[in-house]
mmCIF file of C-alpha atoms in Angstrom:
data_model
loop_
_atom_site.group_PDB
_atom_site.id
_atom_site.type_symbol
_atom_site.label_atom_id
_atom_site.label_comp_id
_atom_site.label_asym_id
_atom_site.label_seq_id
_atom_site.Cartn_x
_atom_site.Cartn_y
_atom_site.Cartn_z
ATOM 1 C CA UNK V 92 27.409 39.829 91.601
ATOM 2 C CA UNK V 93 27.655 39.059 88.307
ATOM 3 C CA UNK V 94 28.728 35.512 87.458
ATOM 4 C CA UNK V 95 32.054 34.896 84.944
ATOM 5 C CA UNK V 96 29.116 33.383 82.201
ATOM 6 C CA UNK V 97 27.414 36.279 82.125
ATOM 7 C CA UNK V 98 30.896 37.904 80.486
ATOM 8 C CA UNK V 99 31.704 35.168 78.156
ATOM 9 C CA UNK V 100 30.316 34.974 74.272
ATOM 10 C CA UNK V 101 28.187 31.613 74.064
ATOM 11 C CA UNK V 102 29.752 29.206 71.939
ATOM 12 C CA UNK V 103 26.570 29.231 69.617
ATOM 13 C CA UNK V 104 27.307 32.971 69.206
ATOM 14 C CA UNK V 105 30.856 32.226 67.907
ATOM 15 C CA UNK V 106 30.125 30.148 65.597
ATOM 16 C CA UNK V 107 27.585 32.073 63.607
ATOM 17 C CA UNK V 108 30.060 34.935 63.780
ATOM 18 C CA UNK V 109 32.644 33.087 62.383
ATOM 19 C CA UNK V 110 30.118 32.016 59.969
ATOM 20 C CA UNK V 111 29.198 35.112 58.772
ATOM 21 C CA UNK V 112 32.762 36.105 58.085
ATOM 22 C CA UNK V 113 33.506 33.029 56.127
ATOM 23 C CA UNK V 114 30.574 33.931 54.148
ATOM 24 C CA UNK V 115 31.942 37.926 53.875
ATOM 25 C CA UNK V 116 35.267 36.451 52.775
ATOM 26 C CA UNK V 117 34.174 33.979 50.132
ATOM 27 C CA UNK V 118 32.772 36.987 48.282
ATOM 28 C CA UNK V 119 35.447 39.304 48.937
ATOM 29 C CA UNK V 120 37.400 37.927 45.541
ATOM 30 C CA UNK V 121 34.304 38.927 42.979
ATOM 31 C CA UNK V 122 34.154 42.123 44.903
ATOM 32 C CA UNK V 123 37.622 42.823 43.873
ATOM 33 C CA UNK V 124 37.443 41.457 40.753
ATOM 34 C CA UNK V 125 34.506 43.819 40.055
ATOM 35 C CA UNK V 126 36.226 46.866 41.402
ATOM 36 C CA UNK V 127 39.428 46.298 39.278
ATOM 37 C CA UNK V 128 37.651 45.866 36.118
ATOM 38 C CA UNK V 129 35.577 48.836 36.761
ATOM 39 C CA UNK V 130 38.787 50.821 37.595
ATOM 40 C CA UNK V 131 40.422 49.703 34.320
ATOM 41 C CA UNK V 132 37.356 50.306 32.090
ATOM 42 C CA UNK V 133 37.871 53.965 33.500
ATOM 43 C CA UNK V 134 41.735 54.056 32.800
ATOM 44 C CA UNK V 135 41.017 52.716 29.732
ATOM 45 C CA UNK V 136 38.484 54.792 28.499
ATOM 46 C CA UNK V 137 40.071 57.620 29.916
ATOM 47 C CA UNK V 138 43.479 56.598 28.861
ATOM 48 C CA UNK V 139 44.533 60.052 26.962
ATOM 49 C CA UNK V 140 44.438 61.632 30.592
ATOM 50 C CA UNK V 141 45.829 59.021 32.269
ATOM 51 C CA UNK V 142 48.983 59.116 30.254
ATOM 52 C CA UNK V 143 48.771 63.283 30.601
ATOM 53 C CA UNK V 144 49.033 62.249 34.943
ATOM 54 C CA UNK V 145 51.756 59.551 34.227
ATOM 55 C CA UNK V 146 50.920 56.226 35.147
ATOM 56 C CA UNK V 147 52.716 55.996 37.705
ATOM 57 C CA UNK V 148 50.795 58.113 39.555
ATOM 58 C CA UNK V 149 47.392 56.524 38.138
ATOM 59 C CA UNK V 150 48.260 53.341 39.758
ATOM 60 C CA UNK V 151 49.498 54.632 43.105
ATOM 61 C CA UNK V 152 46.404 55.785 43.840
ATOM 62 C CA UNK V 153 44.310 52.559 42.264
ATOM 63 C CA UNK V 154 46.225 50.753 44.622
ATOM 64 C CA UNK V 155 45.265 52.975 47.089
ATOM 65 C CA UNK V 156 41.586 53.332 46.075
ATOM 66 C CA UNK V 157 41.550 49.106 46.315
ATOM 67 C CA UNK V 158 42.776 49.273 49.757
ATOM 68 C CA UNK V 159 40.255 51.865 51.059
ATOM 69 C CA UNK V 160 37.692 50.114 49.597
ATOM 70 C CA UNK V 161 38.245 46.866 50.890
ATOM 71 C CA UNK V 162 38.481 48.214 54.164
ATOM 72 C CA UNK V 163 35.024 49.514 53.671
ATOM 73 C CA UNK V 164 34.081 46.290 52.458
ATOM 74 C CA UNK V 165 34.860 45.199 56.015
ATOM 75 C CA UNK V 166 31.978 47.199 57.326
ATOM 76 C CA UNK V 167 29.341 44.682 55.855
ATOM 77 C CA UNK V 168 30.480 42.068 58.620
ATOM 78 C CA UNK V 169 31.588 44.560 61.126
ATOM 79 C CA UNK V 170 28.090 46.852 61.261
ATOM 80 C CA UNK V 171 26.022 43.683 62.147
ATOM 81 C CA UNK V 172 28.892 43.377 65.036
ATOM 82 C CA UNK V 173 29.082 46.489 66.186
ATOM 83 C CA UNK V 174 25.458 47.430 66.090
ATOM 84 C CA UNK V 175 24.818 44.538 68.478
ATOM 85 C CA UNK V 176 27.612 45.152 70.801
ATOM 86 C CA UNK V 177 26.666 48.855 71.163
ATOM 87 C CA UNK V 178 23.004 48.694 71.027
ATOM 88 C CA UNK V 179 21.812 45.220 71.717
ATOM 89 C CA UNK V 180 20.478 44.280 68.501
ATOM 90 C CA UNK V 181 21.482 44.611 64.819
ATOM 91 C CA UNK V 182 18.782 45.348 63.918
ATOM 92 C CA UNK V 183 18.323 41.833 61.262
ATOM 93 C CA UNK V 184 21.583 43.335 58.903
ATOM 94 C CA UNK V 185 23.520 40.244 59.698
ATOM 95 C CA UNK V 186 20.064 38.124 57.626
ATOM 96 C CA UNK V 187 20.355 40.709 54.906
ATOM 97 C CA UNK V 188 23.607 39.988 53.929
ATOM 98 C CA UNK V 189 23.143 39.176 49.863
ATOM 99 C CA UNK V 190 21.599 42.223 49.971
ATOM 100 C CA UNK V 191 24.118 44.195 51.556
ATOM 101 C CA UNK V 192 26.292 43.025 49.542
ATOM 102 C CA UNK V 193 24.618 43.319 46.048
ATOM 103 C CA UNK V 194 23.890 46.703 47.172
ATOM 104 C CA UNK V 195 27.456 47.066 47.884
ATOM 105 C CA UNK V 196 28.701 46.117 45.058
ATOM 106 C CA UNK V 197 26.471 48.723 43.051
ATOM 107 C CA UNK V 198 27.592 51.496 45.415
ATOM 108 C CA UNK V 199 31.392 51.183 44.681
ATOM 109 C CA UNK V 200 31.405 50.496 41.091
ATOM 110 C CA UNK V 201 29.139 53.410 40.886
ATOM 111 C CA UNK V 202 31.429 55.640 43.217
ATOM 112 C CA UNK V 203 34.358 54.264 41.530
ATOM 113 C CA UNK V 204 33.308 55.652 38.334
ATOM 114 C CA UNK V 205 32.281 58.891 39.476
ATOM 115 C CA UNK V 206 35.792 59.338 41.298
ATOM 116 C CA UNK V 207 37.518 58.217 38.109
ATOM 117 C CA UNK V 208 35.444 60.709 36.164
ATOM 118 C CA UNK V 209 35.951 63.404 38.501
ATOM 119 C CA UNK V 210 39.873 62.688 38.766
ATOM 120 C CA UNK V 211 40.990 62.330 35.599
ATOM 121 C CA UNK V 212 38.559 65.000 33.636
#
């Protein structure tokens, strides 16, 4: 029969997960600044189209886009945890957090510029 200790999360593992969450959350403001800066740049570049669609609509969809991007930002922290829980290992993603963050910012900025170009043109 399994003991209760087999089902409890070890304290050291909890500390490592909390440290990882802290690492990601410390970088969230920078991510949001990059994201909002790119949105501002795209809106400024496409100002005639923004005036055509109306500022309220552009502002509403921009806020919704930033919220959705922040949900996906959470995957940087959650993906290694989910892989470890369901597959038994995280494939080293937790140790590649710097690379994941930088790659995620680059992809987000490219995706943001592409979406705004597609939407407003």
